[in-house]
């Protein structure tokens, strides 16, 4: 005897096995399947026949799974998570073997620590932010670079902000104005990530890809200089140092988005005029 | 039947144009496209949902959960401002393609 609910449960299991694990698409697909079964049954088919025809209509699980994977960017997320884990393993291994900063410097492990950090940020930016499948390879590449840069800039400032809020010696040295600056700069940093999406509308359309790439690289290079300045500055006053440092990181964060903005603007323009 | 490449290319403008008439849900969208094309323009039903989700993420459409007449949960989609602009762009481009093809066809019979 055919059991419709049992058959639908088995179909759901096949969908899950094919990689459609998110509840929303699965529920939508099941609702679709049920509506199609009802329609087929109204036209006089038996429950079993209606189910079989509806299954064919909705598509094979592996093909749908592949399509959803492309659409949801699941593969990109998996690569991102894997990269983040690799980076975290590198960092934790170095920190375990070299317990303090002096030891790290003596054994020339800073580069590896920095590389580990960069891999973690690359992975997280891949895993946490969605890359539209309609975007070209160049747009995706620059978007990822921009997000990784900005996240890195925020991370660099997470440490002094924690010090500012928790260590009394630092906390006492910083007034209300400086604190407002610190949080305003953090907000600007975060907004620079979100603002890139709208950059295409205001940026000029640069037709030559080589020029766009050069501007993007230039932006990142300038950003690196700003980050380096932030480390090597020896300001007269602690609070001035905080503000200057924040400004440099915000600049780095915004500049690294230039490549993304230009690529996006060029893509939008070519789509409109194609 | 229409070639699958053309069906895929026309999916977004079709969905946008259908949603311009008012909010709708996946099953109804498929049924209406099938009905309007006399069954010639149809794709595997499940393939509609990745397209809808992609369009939602691109900010062209938005969705909300509602209930069907039978009480079943149903996800309704509607057009956003960017979706209207994208639809206008699609119409312009498809009209141009149509105009060029029609012109060439007429010339052949002159």
Short mmCIF file of C-alpha atoms in Angstrom, two decimals:
data_model
loop_
_atom_site.label_atom_id
_atom_site.label_comp_id
_atom_site.label_asym_id
_atom_site.label_seq_id
_atom_site.Cartn_x
_atom_site.Cartn_y
_atom_site.Cartn_z
CA UNK A 1 0.00 0.00 0.00
CA UNK A 2 1.41 3.39 -1.04
CA UNK A 3 2.03 5.79 1.85
CA UNK A 4 2.33 9.40 0.64
CA UNK A 5 3.78 10.81 3.87
CA UNK A 6 6.40 8.06 4.02
CA UNK A 7 7.32 8.68 0.36
CA UNK A 8 7.65 12.43 0.96
CA UNK A 9 9.82 11.76 4.02
CA UNK A 10 12.09 9.55 1.87
CA UNK A 11 12.23 12.27 -0.81
CA UNK A 12 13.23 14.82 1.87
CA UNK A 13 16.02 12.47 2.99
CA UNK A 14 17.27 12.29 -0.61
CA UNK A 15 17.21 16.10 -0.84
CA UNK A 16 19.20 16.36 2.41
CA UNK A 17 21.70 13.81 1.10
CA UNK A 18 22.02 15.89 -2.09
CA UNK A 19 23.11 18.87 0.02
CA UNK A 20 19.87 20.88 0.36
CA UNK A 21 20.20 21.19 4.11
CA UNK A 22 18.81 24.69 4.70
CA UNK A 23 15.22 24.51 5.97
CA UNK A 24 13.82 27.29 3.74
CA UNK A 25 14.50 25.81 0.29
CA UNK A 26 13.58 22.35 1.51
CA UNK A 27 10.24 23.57 2.86
CA UNK A 28 9.53 25.52 -0.32
CA UNK A 29 10.31 22.48 -2.46
CA UNK A 30 8.13 20.23 -0.29
CA UNK A 31 5.21 22.68 -0.50
CA UNK A 32 5.68 22.79 -4.25
CA UNK A 33 5.70 19.00 -4.44
CA UNK A 34 2.52 18.73 -2.35
CA UNK A 35 0.68 21.31 -4.48
CA UNK A 36 1.66 19.49 -7.65
CA UNK A 37 0.52 16.14 -6.18
CA UNK A 38 -2.84 17.72 -5.27
CA UNK A 39 -3.23 19.14 -8.78
CA UNK A 40 -2.39 15.80 -10.39
CA UNK A 41 -4.84 13.97 -8.11
CA UNK A 42 -7.61 16.45 -8.97
CA UNK A 43 -7.11 15.52 -12.62
CA UNK A 44 -7.97 11.92 -11.71
CA UNK A 45 -4.59 10.27 -11.05
CA UNK A 46 -3.97 7.92 -8.14
CA UNK A 47 -1.90 9.19 -5.19
CA UNK A 48 1.08 7.06 -6.20
CA UNK A 49 1.00 8.09 -9.85
CA UNK A 50 0.55 11.75 -8.89
CA UNK A 51 3.58 11.50 -6.58
CA UNK A 52 5.75 9.87 -9.27
CA UNK A 53 4.85 12.50 -11.89
CA UNK A 54 5.38 15.35 -9.41
CA UNK A 55 8.83 13.97 -8.54
CA UNK A 56 9.81 14.07 -12.20
CA UNK A 57 8.47 17.63 -12.52
CA UNK A 58 10.37 18.97 -9.53
CA UNK A 59 13.71 17.55 -10.66
CA UNK A 60 16.37 15.11 -9.53
CA UNK A 61 17.83 15.75 -6.04
CA UNK A 62 21.49 15.80 -7.14
CA UNK A 63 20.81 18.35 -9.91
CA UNK A 64 18.77 20.57 -7.57
CA UNK A 65 21.40 20.19 -4.86
CA UNK A 66 24.11 21.31 -7.27
CA UNK A 67 22.02 24.28 -8.40
CA UNK A 68 21.34 25.35 -4.79
CA UNK A 69 25.01 24.94 -3.93
CA UNK A 70 25.92 27.33 -6.76
CA UNK A 71 23.15 29.73 -5.80
CA UNK A 72 23.83 29.78 -2.05
CA UNK A 73 27.61 29.92 -2.44
CA UNK A 74 27.95 26.82 -0.23
CA UNK A 75 31.17 25.71 -1.90
CA UNK A 76 32.75 29.14 -1.36
CA UNK A 77 31.71 29.00 2.29
CA UNK A 78 33.24 25.54 2.72
CA UNK A 79 36.54 26.72 1.21
CA UNK A 80 36.40 29.77 3.48
CA UNK A 81 35.84 27.71 6.63
CA UNK A 82 38.64 25.34 5.64
CA UNK A 83 41.04 28.28 5.06
CA UNK A 84 40.05 29.86 8.39
CA UNK A 85 40.77 26.58 10.21
CA UNK A 86 44.17 26.23 8.47
CA UNK A 87 45.06 29.81 9.44
CA UNK A 88 43.92 29.26 13.03
CA UNK A 89 46.05 26.08 13.26
CA UNK A 90 49.13 28.01 12.01
CA UNK A 91 48.55 30.81 14.55
CA UNK A 92 47.90 28.49 17.48
CA UNK A 93 50.96 26.37 16.66
CA UNK A 94 53.23 29.43 16.50
CA UNK A 95 51.79 30.88 19.70
CA UNK A 96 52.20 27.57 21.50
CA UNK A 97 55.83 27.20 20.44
CA UNK A 98 56.74 30.87 21.01
CA UNK A 99 54.96 32.03 24.14
CA UNK A 100 55.96 35.72 24.13
CA UNK A 101 56.60 38.53 21.66
CA UNK A 102 60.38 38.60 22.28
CA UNK A 103 60.60 34.87 21.59
CA UNK A 104 58.58 35.35 18.41
CA UNK A 105 60.90 38.11 17.18
CA UNK A 106 64.03 36.18 18.07
CA UNK A 107 62.87 33.18 16.08
CA UNK A 108 61.60 35.29 13.17
CA UNK A 109 58.09 33.90 13.38
CA UNK A 110 56.22 37.21 12.84
CA UNK A 111 55.83 36.55 9.11
CA UNK A 112 54.23 33.17 9.76
CA UNK A 113 51.93 34.71 12.35
CA UNK A 114 50.93 37.42 9.88
CA UNK A 115 50.40 34.82 7.13
CA UNK A 116 48.22 32.76 9.47
CA UNK A 117 46.20 35.88 10.29
CA UNK A 118 45.82 36.72 6.60
CA UNK A 119 44.60 33.16 5.84
CA UNK A 120 42.08 33.37 8.69
CA UNK A 121 40.74 36.69 7.39
CA UNK A 122 40.63 35.42 3.82
CA UNK A 123 38.71 32.35 4.98
CA UNK A 124 36.30 34.27 7.17
CA UNK A 125 35.58 36.85 4.49
CA UNK A 126 34.79 33.99 2.11
CA UNK A 127 32.66 32.13 4.60
CA UNK A 128 30.73 35.00 6.13
CA UNK A 129 29.97 37.19 3.15
CA UNK A 130 27.98 36.09 0.21
CA UNK A 131 29.48 36.45 -3.24
CA UNK A 132 26.77 36.96 -5.81
CA UNK A 133 26.94 34.36 -8.52
CA UNK A 134 25.94 37.06 -11.02
CA UNK A 135 29.17 38.91 -10.26
CA UNK A 136 32.16 38.42 -12.53
CA UNK A 137 35.37 36.81 -11.26
CA UNK A 138 37.07 40.21 -10.99
CA UNK A 139 34.25 41.72 -8.94
CA UNK A 140 34.29 38.75 -6.58
CA UNK A 141 38.07 38.91 -6.23
CA UNK A 142 38.10 42.59 -5.34
CA UNK A 143 35.11 42.25 -3.07
CA UNK A 144 36.93 39.53 -1.14
CA UNK A 145 40.11 41.60 -0.91
CA UNK A 146 38.15 44.61 0.35
CA UNK A 147 36.27 42.63 2.97
CA UNK A 148 39.42 40.85 4.17
CA UNK A 149 41.25 44.18 4.45
CA UNK A 150 38.46 45.85 6.34
CA UNK A 151 37.94 42.92 8.69
CA UNK A 152 41.68 42.89 9.33
CA UNK A 153 41.60 46.63 10.11
CA UNK A 154 38.72 46.10 12.54
CA UNK A 155 40.56 43.21 14.16
CA UNK A 156 43.68 45.35 14.63
CA UNK A 157 41.56 47.87 16.49
CA UNK A 158 39.69 45.34 18.54
CA UNK A 159 42.82 44.97 20.73
CA UNK A 160 43.30 48.67 21.67
CA UNK A 161 39.56 49.08 22.16
CA UNK A 162 39.53 46.17 24.59
CA UNK A 163 42.48 47.77 26.39
CA UNK A 164 40.65 51.07 26.44
CA UNK A 165 37.59 49.58 28.00
CA UNK A 166 39.14 47.14 30.43
CA UNK A 167 42.59 48.35 31.56
CA UNK A 168 42.23 51.23 34.06
CA UNK A 169 45.65 52.78 33.16
CA UNK A 170 44.61 53.22 29.49
CA UNK A 171 41.02 53.95 30.30
CA UNK A 172 42.00 56.90 32.52
CA UNK A 173 44.26 58.37 29.83
CA UNK A 174 41.48 58.61 27.25
CA UNK A 175 38.77 61.24 27.46
CA UNK A 176 35.20 61.18 26.22
CA UNK A 177 36.03 62.92 22.88
CA UNK A 178 38.67 60.32 22.06
CA UNK A 179 36.29 57.53 22.96
CA UNK A 180 33.66 58.98 20.61
CA UNK A 181 36.33 59.16 17.89
CA UNK A 182 37.28 55.54 18.49
CA UNK A 183 33.73 54.26 18.10
CA UNK A 184 32.95 56.62 15.20
CA UNK A 185 36.02 55.30 13.38
CA UNK A 186 34.97 51.72 14.09
CA UNK A 187 31.51 52.51 12.71
CA UNK A 188 33.09 54.12 9.61
CA UNK A 189 35.16 51.00 9.15
CA UNK A 190 32.13 48.72 9.30
CA UNK A 191 30.13 51.07 7.05
CA UNK A 192 32.92 51.05 4.50
CA UNK A 193 32.25 47.31 4.05
CA UNK A 194 28.53 47.89 3.54
CA UNK A 195 29.09 51.05 1.49
CA UNK A 196 31.06 49.28 -1.23
CA UNK A 197 27.86 47.77 -2.51
CA UNK A 198 26.64 51.26 -3.41
CA UNK A 199 30.02 52.41 -4.73
CA UNK A 200 29.20 51.38 -8.28
CA UNK A 201 26.57 54.10 -8.54
CA UNK A 202 28.96 56.96 -7.75
CA UNK A 203 32.27 55.74 -9.14
CA UNK A 204 33.33 56.54 -12.70
CA UNK A 205 33.32 53.73 -15.25
CA UNK A 206 36.92 52.85 -16.10
CA UNK A 207 36.81 50.91 -19.37
CA UNK A 208 40.29 49.36 -19.29
CA UNK A 209 40.57 46.45 -16.94
CA UNK A 210 44.31 46.97 -16.51
CA UNK A 211 43.69 50.51 -15.21
CA UNK A 212 41.03 49.25 -12.78
CA UNK A 213 43.41 46.57 -11.53
CA UNK A 214 46.23 49.11 -11.10
CA UNK A 215 43.93 51.46 -9.14
CA UNK A 216 42.77 48.53 -6.98
CA UNK A 217 46.34 47.42 -6.27
CA UNK A 218 47.30 51.04 -5.60
CA UNK A 219 44.45 51.35 -3.09
CA UNK A 220 45.56 48.20 -1.27
CA UNK A 221 49.20 49.31 -1.32
CA UNK A 222 48.28 52.68 0.16
CA UNK A 223 46.17 50.83 2.71
CA UNK A 224 49.24 48.76 3.69
CA UNK A 225 51.26 51.96 4.09
CA UNK A 226 48.57 53.36 6.37
CA UNK A 227 48.56 50.16 8.43
CA UNK A 228 52.38 50.26 8.65
CA UNK A 229 52.20 53.93 9.71
CA UNK A 230 49.77 52.96 12.41
CA UNK A 231 52.40 50.59 13.85
CA UNK A 232 55.46 52.82 13.50
CA UNK A 233 53.93 56.12 14.61
CA UNK A 234 55.29 57.50 17.85
CA UNK A 235 52.73 60.13 18.78
CA UNK A 236 53.29 62.59 21.62
CA UNK A 237 50.10 61.64 23.34
CA UNK A 238 48.38 58.29 23.75
CA UNK A 239 44.93 59.59 22.77
CA UNK A 240 46.30 61.36 19.65
CA UNK A 241 47.93 58.06 18.72
CA UNK A 242 44.57 56.29 19.06
CA UNK A 243 42.80 58.79 16.81
CA UNK A 244 45.58 58.86 14.20
CA UNK A 245 45.77 55.09 14.21
CA UNK A 246 42.04 54.77 13.70
CA UNK A 247 42.09 57.27 10.84
CA UNK A 248 44.83 55.30 9.09
CA UNK A 249 42.91 52.04 9.45
CA UNK A 250 39.68 53.57 8.22
CA UNK A 251 41.60 54.95 5.23
CA UNK A 252 43.12 51.51 4.59
CA UNK A 253 39.71 49.93 4.80
CA UNK A 254 38.09 52.43 2.42
CA UNK A 255 40.99 52.42 -0.08
CA UNK A 256 40.98 48.65 -0.33
CA UNK A 257 37.37 48.89 -1.58
CA UNK A 258 38.35 51.04 -4.58
CA UNK A 259 39.15 48.00 -6.73
CA UNK A 260 35.79 46.42 -5.92
CA UNK A 261 33.89 49.64 -6.60
CA UNK A 262 35.53 50.16 -9.98
CA UNK A 263 34.99 46.56 -11.08
CA UNK A 264 31.36 46.66 -9.96
CA UNK A 265 30.79 49.98 -11.76
CA UNK A 266 32.31 48.54 -14.95
CA UNK A 267 30.19 45.39 -14.67
CA UNK A 268 26.95 47.35 -14.12
CA UNK A 269 27.81 49.59 -17.08
CA UNK A 270 28.51 46.65 -19.38
CA UNK A 271 25.27 44.93 -18.30
CA UNK A 272 23.26 48.08 -19.01
CA UNK A 273 24.81 48.64 -22.40
CA UNK A 274 25.24 45.06 -23.54
CA UNK B 1 9.74 23.15 -26.75
CA UNK B 2 12.04 26.14 -26.35
CA UNK B 3 15.77 25.56 -25.92
CA UNK B 4 16.91 25.42 -22.31
CA UNK B 5 19.48 28.23 -22.78
CA UNK B 6 16.71 30.58 -23.85
CA UNK B 7 14.46 29.41 -21.03
CA UNK B 8 17.26 30.07 -18.53
CA UNK B 9 17.98 33.52 -19.98
CA UNK B 10 14.32 34.48 -19.87
CA UNK B 11 13.70 33.25 -16.32
CA UNK B 12 14.61 36.50 -14.56
CA UNK B 13 12.62 38.87 -16.81
CA UNK B 14 9.64 36.48 -16.69
CA UNK B 15 9.68 36.30 -12.90
CA UNK B 16 10.11 40.07 -12.55
CA UNK B 17 7.28 40.75 -14.97
CA UNK B 18 4.98 38.31 -13.19
CA UNK B 19 5.75 39.78 -9.79
CA UNK B 20 5.11 43.28 -11.16
CA UNK B 21 1.42 42.25 -11.24
CA UNK B 22 1.49 41.45 -7.54
CA UNK B 23 3.09 39.10 -5.04
CA UNK B 24 3.15 35.42 -5.86
CA UNK B 25 4.76 32.12 -4.83
CA UNK B 26 6.91 29.56 -6.59
CA UNK B 27 4.25 27.09 -7.65
CA UNK B 28 1.92 29.81 -8.98
CA UNK B 29 4.78 31.45 -10.91
CA UNK B 30 5.61 28.18 -12.67
CA UNK B 31 1.99 27.43 -13.45
CA UNK B 32 1.37 30.88 -14.88
CA UNK B 33 4.45 30.77 -17.11
CA UNK B 34 3.46 27.32 -18.36
CA UNK B 35 -0.09 28.49 -19.03
CA UNK B 36 0.96 31.70 -20.81
CA UNK B 37 3.41 29.86 -23.06
CA UNK B 38 1.08 26.96 -23.76
CA UNK B 39 3.51 24.67 -21.94
CA UNK B 40 6.36 25.48 -24.33
CA UNK B 41 8.28 27.60 -21.87
CA UNK B 42 8.88 25.43 -18.85
CA UNK B 43 11.85 24.39 -16.78
CA UNK B 44 12.33 21.73 -14.14
CA UNK B 45 10.10 23.06 -11.35
CA UNK B 46 12.73 22.90 -8.60
CA UNK B 47 15.15 25.06 -10.61
CA UNK B 48 12.92 28.08 -10.03
CA UNK B 49 13.85 28.34 -6.35
CA UNK B 50 17.61 28.89 -6.69
CA UNK B 51 16.75 31.64 -9.21
CA UNK B 52 14.28 33.24 -6.79
CA UNK B 53 16.77 33.07 -3.91
CA UNK B 54 19.52 34.60 -6.05
CA UNK B 55 17.20 37.43 -7.10
CA UNK B 56 16.24 37.99 -3.49
CA UNK B 57 19.86 38.26 -2.43
CA UNK B 58 20.55 40.71 -5.25
CA UNK B 59 17.80 42.90 -3.80
CA UNK B 60 15.46 42.58 -6.80
CA UNK B 61 12.66 40.86 -4.91
CA UNK B 62 11.67 40.28 -1.29
CA UNK B 63 9.82 37.47 0.41
CA UNK B 64 7.51 36.79 3.34
CA UNK B 65 6.02 33.65 4.80
CA UNK B 66 2.26 33.44 4.58
CA UNK B 67 -0.44 30.78 4.58
CA UNK B 68 -2.28 29.09 1.76
CA UNK B 69 -6.08 28.64 1.74
CA UNK B 70 -5.52 25.16 3.20
CA UNK B 71 -3.38 26.54 6.03
CA UNK B 72 -0.07 25.34 4.61
CA UNK B 73 2.97 27.65 4.95
CA UNK B 74 3.83 29.40 1.73
CA UNK B 75 6.63 31.79 0.78
CA UNK B 76 5.38 34.80 -1.15
CA UNK B 77 7.67 36.92 -3.31
CA UNK B 78 7.17 40.52 -4.38
CA UNK B 79 9.05 43.08 -6.41
CA UNK B 80 11.42 45.65 -4.88
CA UNK B 81 12.42 49.02 -6.31
CA UNK B 82 15.65 47.63 -7.82
CA UNK B 83 13.61 44.79 -9.30
CA UNK B 84 11.36 47.29 -11.12
CA UNK B 85 14.43 48.99 -12.59
CA UNK B 86 15.91 45.62 -13.60
CA UNK B 87 12.60 44.65 -15.20
CA UNK B 88 12.54 47.89 -17.25
CA UNK B 89 16.09 47.16 -18.40
CA UNK B 90 15.16 43.59 -19.38
CA UNK B 91 12.11 44.78 -21.31
CA UNK B 92 14.20 47.30 -23.19
CA UNK B 93 16.82 44.69 -24.10
CA UNK B 94 14.37 41.93 -25.07
CA UNK B 95 12.36 44.44 -27.12
CA UNK B 96 15.50 45.37 -28.98
CA UNK B 97 16.30 41.72 -29.71
CA UNK B 98 12.71 41.19 -30.85
CA UNK B 99 12.78 44.31 -33.05
CA UNK B 100 16.04 43.27 -34.72
CA UNK B 101 14.80 39.73 -35.36
CA UNK B 102 11.46 40.97 -36.71
CA UNK B 103 13.21 43.45 -38.98
CA UNK B 104 15.51 40.77 -40.37
CA UNK B 105 12.60 38.41 -40.87
CA UNK B 106 10.59 41.03 -42.77
CA UNK B 107 13.55 41.89 -44.99
CA UNK B 108 13.87 38.23 -45.94
CA UNK B 109 10.38 38.20 -47.37
CA UNK B 110 10.56 41.54 -49.20
#
